[in-house]
Short mmCIF file of N, CA and C in Angstrom, two decimals:
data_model
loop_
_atom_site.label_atom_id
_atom_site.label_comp_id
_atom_site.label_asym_id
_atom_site.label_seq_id
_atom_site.Cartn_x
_atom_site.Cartn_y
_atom_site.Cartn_z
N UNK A 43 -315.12 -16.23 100.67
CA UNK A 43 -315.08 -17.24 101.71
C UNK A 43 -316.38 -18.01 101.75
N UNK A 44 -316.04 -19.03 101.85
CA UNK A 44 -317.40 -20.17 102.04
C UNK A 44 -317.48 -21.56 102.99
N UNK A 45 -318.31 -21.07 103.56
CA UNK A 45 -318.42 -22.40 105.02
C UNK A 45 -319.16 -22.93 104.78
N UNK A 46 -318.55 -24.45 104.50
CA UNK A 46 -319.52 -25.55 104.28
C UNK A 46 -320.11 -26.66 105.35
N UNK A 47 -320.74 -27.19 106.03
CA UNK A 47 -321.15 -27.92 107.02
C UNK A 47 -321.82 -29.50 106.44
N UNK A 48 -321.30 -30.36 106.72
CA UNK A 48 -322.11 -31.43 105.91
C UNK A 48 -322.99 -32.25 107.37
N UNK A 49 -323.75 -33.20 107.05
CA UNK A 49 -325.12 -33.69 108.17
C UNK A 49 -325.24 -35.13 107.26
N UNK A 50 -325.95 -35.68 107.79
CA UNK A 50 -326.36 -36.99 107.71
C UNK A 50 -325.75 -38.33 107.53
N UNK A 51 -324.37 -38.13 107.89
CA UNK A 51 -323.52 -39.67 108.04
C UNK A 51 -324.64 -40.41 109.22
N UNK A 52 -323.72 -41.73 109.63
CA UNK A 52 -323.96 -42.38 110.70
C UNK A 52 -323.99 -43.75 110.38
N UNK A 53 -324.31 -44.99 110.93
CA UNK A 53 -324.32 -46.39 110.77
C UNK A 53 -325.10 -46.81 110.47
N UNK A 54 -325.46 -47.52 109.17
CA UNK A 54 -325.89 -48.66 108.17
C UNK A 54 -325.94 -49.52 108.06
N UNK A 55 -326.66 -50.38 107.82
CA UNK A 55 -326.24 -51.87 107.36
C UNK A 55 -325.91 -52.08 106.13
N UNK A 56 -325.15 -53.23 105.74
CA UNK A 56 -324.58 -52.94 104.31
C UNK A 56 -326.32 -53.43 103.70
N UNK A 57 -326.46 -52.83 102.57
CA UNK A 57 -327.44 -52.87 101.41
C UNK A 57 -328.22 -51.77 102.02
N UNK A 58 -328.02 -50.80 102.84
CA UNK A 58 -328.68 -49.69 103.06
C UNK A 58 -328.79 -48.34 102.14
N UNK A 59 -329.36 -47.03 103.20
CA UNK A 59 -328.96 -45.77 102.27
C UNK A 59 -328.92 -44.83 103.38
N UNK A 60 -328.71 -43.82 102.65
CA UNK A 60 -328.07 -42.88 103.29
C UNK A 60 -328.54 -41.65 102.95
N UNK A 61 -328.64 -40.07 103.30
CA UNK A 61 -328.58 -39.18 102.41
C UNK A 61 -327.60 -38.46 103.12
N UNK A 62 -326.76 -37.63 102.70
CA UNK A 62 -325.76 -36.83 102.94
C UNK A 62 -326.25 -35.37 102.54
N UNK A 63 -326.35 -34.21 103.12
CA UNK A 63 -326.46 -33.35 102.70
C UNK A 63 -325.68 -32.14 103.22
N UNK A 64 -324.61 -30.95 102.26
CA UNK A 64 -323.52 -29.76 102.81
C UNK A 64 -324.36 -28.59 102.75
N UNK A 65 -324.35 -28.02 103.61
CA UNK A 65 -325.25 -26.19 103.36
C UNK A 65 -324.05 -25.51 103.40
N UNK A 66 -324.29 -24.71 102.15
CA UNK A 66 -322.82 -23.88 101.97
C UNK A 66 -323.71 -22.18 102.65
N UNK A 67 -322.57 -21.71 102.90
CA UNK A 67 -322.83 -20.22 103.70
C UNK A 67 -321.78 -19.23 103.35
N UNK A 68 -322.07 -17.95 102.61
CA UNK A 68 -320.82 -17.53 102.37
C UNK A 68 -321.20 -16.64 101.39
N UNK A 69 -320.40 -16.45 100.06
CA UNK A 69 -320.61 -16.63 98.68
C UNK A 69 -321.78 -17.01 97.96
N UNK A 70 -322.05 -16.57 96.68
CA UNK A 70 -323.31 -17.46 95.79
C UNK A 70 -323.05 -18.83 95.42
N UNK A 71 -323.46 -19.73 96.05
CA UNK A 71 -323.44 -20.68 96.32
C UNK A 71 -323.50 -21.45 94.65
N UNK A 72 -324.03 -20.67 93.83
CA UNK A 72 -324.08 -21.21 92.44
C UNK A 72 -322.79 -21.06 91.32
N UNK A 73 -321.68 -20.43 91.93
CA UNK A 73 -320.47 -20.09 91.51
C UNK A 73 -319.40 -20.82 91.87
N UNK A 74 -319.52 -22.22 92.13
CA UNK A 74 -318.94 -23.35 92.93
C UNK A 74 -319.40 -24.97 92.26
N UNK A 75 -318.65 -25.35 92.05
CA UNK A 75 -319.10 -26.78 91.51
C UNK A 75 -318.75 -27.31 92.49
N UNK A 76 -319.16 -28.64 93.01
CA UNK A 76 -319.31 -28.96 94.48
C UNK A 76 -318.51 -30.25 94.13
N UNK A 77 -318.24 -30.88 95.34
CA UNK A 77 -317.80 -32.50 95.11
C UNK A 77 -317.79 -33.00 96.29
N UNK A 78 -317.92 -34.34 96.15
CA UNK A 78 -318.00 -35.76 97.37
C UNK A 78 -316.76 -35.89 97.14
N UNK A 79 -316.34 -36.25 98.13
CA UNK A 79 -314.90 -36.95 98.50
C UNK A 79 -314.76 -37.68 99.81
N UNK A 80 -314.15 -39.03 100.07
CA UNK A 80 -314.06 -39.44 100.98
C UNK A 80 -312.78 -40.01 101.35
N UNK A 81 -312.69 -40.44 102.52
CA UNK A 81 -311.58 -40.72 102.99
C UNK A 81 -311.51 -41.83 104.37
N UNK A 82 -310.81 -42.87 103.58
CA UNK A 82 -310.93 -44.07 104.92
C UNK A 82 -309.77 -44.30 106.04
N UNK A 83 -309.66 -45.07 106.80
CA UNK A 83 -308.53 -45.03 107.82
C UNK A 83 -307.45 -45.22 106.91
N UNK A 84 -306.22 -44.44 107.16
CA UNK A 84 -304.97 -45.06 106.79
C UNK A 84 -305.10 -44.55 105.12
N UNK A 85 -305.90 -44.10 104.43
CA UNK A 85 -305.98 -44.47 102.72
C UNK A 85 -306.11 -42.94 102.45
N UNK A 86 -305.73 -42.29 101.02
CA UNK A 86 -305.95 -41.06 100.70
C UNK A 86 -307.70 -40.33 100.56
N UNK A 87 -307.54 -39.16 100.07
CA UNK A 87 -309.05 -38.83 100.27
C UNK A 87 -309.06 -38.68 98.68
N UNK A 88 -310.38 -39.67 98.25
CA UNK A 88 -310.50 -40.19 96.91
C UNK A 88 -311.71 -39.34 96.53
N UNK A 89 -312.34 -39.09 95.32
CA UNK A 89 -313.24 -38.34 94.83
C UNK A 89 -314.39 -39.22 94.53
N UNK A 90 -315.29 -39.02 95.42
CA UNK A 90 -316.90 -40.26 94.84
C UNK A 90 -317.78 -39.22 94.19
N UNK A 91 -318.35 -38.18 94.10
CA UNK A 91 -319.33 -37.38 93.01
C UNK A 91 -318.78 -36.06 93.02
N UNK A 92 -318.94 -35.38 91.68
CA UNK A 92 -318.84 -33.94 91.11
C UNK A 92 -320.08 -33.51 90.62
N UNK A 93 -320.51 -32.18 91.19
CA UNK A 93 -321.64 -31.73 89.86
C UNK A 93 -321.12 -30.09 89.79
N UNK A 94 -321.62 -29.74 88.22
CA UNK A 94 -321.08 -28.25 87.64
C UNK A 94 -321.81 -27.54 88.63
N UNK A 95 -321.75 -26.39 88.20
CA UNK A 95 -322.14 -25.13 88.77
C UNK A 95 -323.37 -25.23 88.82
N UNK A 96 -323.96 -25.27 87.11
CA UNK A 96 -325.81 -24.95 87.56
C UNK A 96 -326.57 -26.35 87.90
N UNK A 97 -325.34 -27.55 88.24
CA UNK A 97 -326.15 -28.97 88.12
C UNK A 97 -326.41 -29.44 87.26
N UNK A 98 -326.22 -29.52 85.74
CA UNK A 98 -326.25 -30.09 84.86
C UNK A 98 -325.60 -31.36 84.41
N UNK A 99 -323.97 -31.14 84.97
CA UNK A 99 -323.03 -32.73 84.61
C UNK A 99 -323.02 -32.51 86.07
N UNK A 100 -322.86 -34.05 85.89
CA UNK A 100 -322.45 -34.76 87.25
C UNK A 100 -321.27 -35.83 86.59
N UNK A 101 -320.12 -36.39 87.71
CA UNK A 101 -319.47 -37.49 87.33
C UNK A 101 -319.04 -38.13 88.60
N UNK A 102 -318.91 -39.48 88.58
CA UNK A 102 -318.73 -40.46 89.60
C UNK A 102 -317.86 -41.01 89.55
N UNK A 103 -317.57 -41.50 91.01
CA UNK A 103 -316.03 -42.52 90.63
C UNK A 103 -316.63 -43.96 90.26
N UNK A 104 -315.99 -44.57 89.59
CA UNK A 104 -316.81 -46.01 89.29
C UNK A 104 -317.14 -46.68 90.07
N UNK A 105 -316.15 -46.36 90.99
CA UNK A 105 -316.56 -47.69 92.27
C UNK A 105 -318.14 -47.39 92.96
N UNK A 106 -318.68 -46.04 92.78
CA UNK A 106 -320.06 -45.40 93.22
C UNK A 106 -320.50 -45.72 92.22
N UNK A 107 -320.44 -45.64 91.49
CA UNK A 107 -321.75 -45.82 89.72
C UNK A 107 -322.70 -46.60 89.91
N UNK A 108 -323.92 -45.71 89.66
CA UNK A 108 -324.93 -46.66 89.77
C UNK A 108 -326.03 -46.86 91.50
N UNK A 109 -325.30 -46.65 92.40
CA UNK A 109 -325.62 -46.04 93.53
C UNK A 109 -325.54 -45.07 94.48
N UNK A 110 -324.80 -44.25 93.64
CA UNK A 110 -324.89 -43.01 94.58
C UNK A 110 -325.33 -41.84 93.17
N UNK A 111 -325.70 -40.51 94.11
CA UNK A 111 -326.28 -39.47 93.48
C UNK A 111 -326.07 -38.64 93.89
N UNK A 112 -325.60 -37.59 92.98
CA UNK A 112 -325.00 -36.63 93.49
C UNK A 112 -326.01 -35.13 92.85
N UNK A 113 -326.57 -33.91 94.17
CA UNK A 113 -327.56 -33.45 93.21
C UNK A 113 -327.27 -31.81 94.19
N UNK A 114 -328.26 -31.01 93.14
CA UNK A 114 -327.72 -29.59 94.29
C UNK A 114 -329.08 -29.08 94.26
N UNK A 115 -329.39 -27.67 94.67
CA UNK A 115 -330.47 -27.27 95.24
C UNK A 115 -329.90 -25.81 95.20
N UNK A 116 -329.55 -24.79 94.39
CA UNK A 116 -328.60 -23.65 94.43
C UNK A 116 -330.14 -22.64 95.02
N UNK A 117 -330.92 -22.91 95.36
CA UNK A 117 -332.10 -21.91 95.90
C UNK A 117 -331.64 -22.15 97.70
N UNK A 118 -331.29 -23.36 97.83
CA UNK A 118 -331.14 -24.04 98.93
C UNK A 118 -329.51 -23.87 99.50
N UNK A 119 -328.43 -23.55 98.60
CA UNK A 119 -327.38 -23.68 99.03
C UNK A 119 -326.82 -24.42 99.34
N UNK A 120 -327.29 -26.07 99.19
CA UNK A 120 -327.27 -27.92 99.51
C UNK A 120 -327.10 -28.26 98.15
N UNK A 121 -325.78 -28.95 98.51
CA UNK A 121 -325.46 -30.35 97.94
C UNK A 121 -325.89 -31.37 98.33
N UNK A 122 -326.32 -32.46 97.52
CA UNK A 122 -326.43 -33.56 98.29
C UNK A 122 -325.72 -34.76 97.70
N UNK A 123 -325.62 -35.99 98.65
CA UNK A 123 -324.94 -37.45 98.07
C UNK A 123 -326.06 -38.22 98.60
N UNK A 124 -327.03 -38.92 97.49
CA UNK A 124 -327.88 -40.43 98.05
C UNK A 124 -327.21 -41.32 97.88
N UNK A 125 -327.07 -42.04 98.87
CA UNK A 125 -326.16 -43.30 98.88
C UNK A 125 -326.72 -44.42 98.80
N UNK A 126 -327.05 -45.25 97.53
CA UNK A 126 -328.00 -46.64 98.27
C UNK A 126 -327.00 -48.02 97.93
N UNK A 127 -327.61 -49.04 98.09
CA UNK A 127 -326.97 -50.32 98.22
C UNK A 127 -325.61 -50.27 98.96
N UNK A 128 -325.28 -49.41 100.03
CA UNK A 128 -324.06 -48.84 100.17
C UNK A 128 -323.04 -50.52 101.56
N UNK A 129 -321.86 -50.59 100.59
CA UNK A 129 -321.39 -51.76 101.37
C UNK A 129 -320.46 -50.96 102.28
N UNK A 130 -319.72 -52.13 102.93
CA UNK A 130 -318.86 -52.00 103.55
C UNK A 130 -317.85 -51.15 103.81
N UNK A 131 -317.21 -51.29 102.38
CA UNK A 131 -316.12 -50.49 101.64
C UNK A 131 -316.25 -48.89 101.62
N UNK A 132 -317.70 -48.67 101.35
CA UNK A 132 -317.85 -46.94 101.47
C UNK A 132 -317.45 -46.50 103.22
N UNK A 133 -317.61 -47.16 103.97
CA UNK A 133 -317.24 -46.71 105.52
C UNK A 133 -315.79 -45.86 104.91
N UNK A 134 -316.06 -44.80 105.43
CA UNK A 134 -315.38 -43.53 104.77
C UNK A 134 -315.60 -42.04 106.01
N UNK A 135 -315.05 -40.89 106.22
CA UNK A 135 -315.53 -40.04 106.33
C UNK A 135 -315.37 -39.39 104.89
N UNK A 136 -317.20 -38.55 104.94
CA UNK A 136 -317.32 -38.12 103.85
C UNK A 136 -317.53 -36.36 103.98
N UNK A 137 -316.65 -36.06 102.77
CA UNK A 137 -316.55 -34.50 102.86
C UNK A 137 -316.96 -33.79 101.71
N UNK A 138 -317.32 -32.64 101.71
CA UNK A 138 -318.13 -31.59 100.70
C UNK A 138 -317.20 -30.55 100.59
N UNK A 139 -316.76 -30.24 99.21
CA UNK A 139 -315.68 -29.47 98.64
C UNK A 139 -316.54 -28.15 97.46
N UNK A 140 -315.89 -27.23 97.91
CA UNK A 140 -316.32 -26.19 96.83
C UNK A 140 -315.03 -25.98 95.57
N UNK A 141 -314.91 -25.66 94.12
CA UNK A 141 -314.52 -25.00 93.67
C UNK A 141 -314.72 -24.05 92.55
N UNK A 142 -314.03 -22.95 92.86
CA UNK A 142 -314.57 -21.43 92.03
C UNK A 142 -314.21 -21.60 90.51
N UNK A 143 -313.54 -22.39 90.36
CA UNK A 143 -312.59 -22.46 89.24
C UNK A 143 -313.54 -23.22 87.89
N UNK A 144 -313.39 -24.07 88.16
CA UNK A 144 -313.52 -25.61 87.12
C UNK A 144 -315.22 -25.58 87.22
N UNK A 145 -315.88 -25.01 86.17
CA UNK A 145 -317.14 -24.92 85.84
C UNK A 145 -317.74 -26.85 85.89
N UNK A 146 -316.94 -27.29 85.59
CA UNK A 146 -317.75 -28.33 85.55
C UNK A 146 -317.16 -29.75 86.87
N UNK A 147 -316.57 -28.89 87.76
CA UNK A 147 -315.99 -29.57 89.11
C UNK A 147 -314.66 -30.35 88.64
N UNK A 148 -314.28 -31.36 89.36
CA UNK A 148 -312.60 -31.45 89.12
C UNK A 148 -312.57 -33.00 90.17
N UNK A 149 -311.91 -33.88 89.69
CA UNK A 149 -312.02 -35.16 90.68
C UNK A 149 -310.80 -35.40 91.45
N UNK A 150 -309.86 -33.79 91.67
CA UNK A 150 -308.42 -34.00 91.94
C UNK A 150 -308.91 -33.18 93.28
N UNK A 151 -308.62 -33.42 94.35
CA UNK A 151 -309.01 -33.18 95.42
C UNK A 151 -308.39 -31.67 96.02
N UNK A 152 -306.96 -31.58 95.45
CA UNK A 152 -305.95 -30.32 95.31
C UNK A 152 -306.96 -29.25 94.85
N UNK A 153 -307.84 -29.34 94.19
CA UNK A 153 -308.48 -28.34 92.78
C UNK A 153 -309.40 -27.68 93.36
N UNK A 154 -309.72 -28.10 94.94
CA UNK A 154 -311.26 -27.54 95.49
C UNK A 154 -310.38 -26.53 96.66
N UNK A 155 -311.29 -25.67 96.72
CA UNK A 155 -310.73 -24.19 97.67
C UNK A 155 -310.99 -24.24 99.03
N UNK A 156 -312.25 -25.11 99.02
CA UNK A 156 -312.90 -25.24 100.51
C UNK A 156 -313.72 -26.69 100.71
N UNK A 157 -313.60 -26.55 102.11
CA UNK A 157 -314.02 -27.71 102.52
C UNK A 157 -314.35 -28.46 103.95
N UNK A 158 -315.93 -28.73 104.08
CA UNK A 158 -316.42 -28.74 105.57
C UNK A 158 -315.59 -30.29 106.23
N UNK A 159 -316.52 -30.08 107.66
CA UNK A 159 -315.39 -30.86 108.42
C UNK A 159 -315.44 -32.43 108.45
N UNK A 160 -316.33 -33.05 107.48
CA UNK A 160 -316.85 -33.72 106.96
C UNK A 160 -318.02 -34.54 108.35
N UNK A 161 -318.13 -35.84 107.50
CA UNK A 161 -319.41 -36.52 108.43
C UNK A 161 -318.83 -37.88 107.84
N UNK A 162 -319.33 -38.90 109.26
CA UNK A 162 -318.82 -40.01 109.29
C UNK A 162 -319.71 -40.90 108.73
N UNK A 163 -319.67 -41.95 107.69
CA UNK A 163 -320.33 -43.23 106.98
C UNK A 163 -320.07 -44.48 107.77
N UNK A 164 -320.19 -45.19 108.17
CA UNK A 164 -319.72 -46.77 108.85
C UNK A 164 -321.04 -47.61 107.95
N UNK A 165 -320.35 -48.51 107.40
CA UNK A 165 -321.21 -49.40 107.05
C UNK A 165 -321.12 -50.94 107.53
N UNK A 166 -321.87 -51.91 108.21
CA UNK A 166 -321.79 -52.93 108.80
C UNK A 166 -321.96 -54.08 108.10
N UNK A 167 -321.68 -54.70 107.89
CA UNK A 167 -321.53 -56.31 106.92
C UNK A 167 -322.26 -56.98 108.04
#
């Protein structure tokens, strides 16, 4: 079992940043490839960053490429998402996913075991 808690949403202006960070509690926190996922009004919950187990690959959805970062801290038990140049469009709640499985994380949202209660993004134009 693993309880994840994520922190640092809140309101932006668009061309801002952000940092997002999940403290996992539970389990060895290094036996979990982690992932961003978000989810807007009305729309499914889409996959924005993956990283493996020891942090080595990471992968992004394109529409993030290039401004967001996705990084871990397995001493720390934190994932994190830096968000910069972040528009409009990311206004999302954003959530932190564990899975035991897929060494190198998984961008299918089905594939993750757990998952905190997320944190809210608003970005302002």
């Amino acid at each position: 079992q693993v309880q994840l808690v994520e922190s640092g949403g809140g309101l932006v202006q668009a061309g801002g940043s952000l940092r997002l960070s999940c403290v996992a509690s539970g389990r060895t926190f290094s036996s979990y490839a982690m992932g961003w996922f978000r989810q807007a009004p009305g729309k499914d919950r889409n996959f924005a960053a993956i990283i493996s187990k020891s942090g080595n690959i990471t992968r992004y959805a394109e529409s993030v490429k290039g401004r967001f970062t996705i990084s871990r801290d397995n001493t720390k038990n934190t994932v994190y998402l830096q968000m910069n140049s972040l528009k409009p469009e990311d206004t999302a709640i954003y959530y932190c996913a564990a899975d035991s499985v897929k060494t190198y994380g998984s961008s299918f949202y089905t594939d993750y075991e757990y998952w905190g209660q997320g944190t809210q993004v608003t970005v302002s134009s």
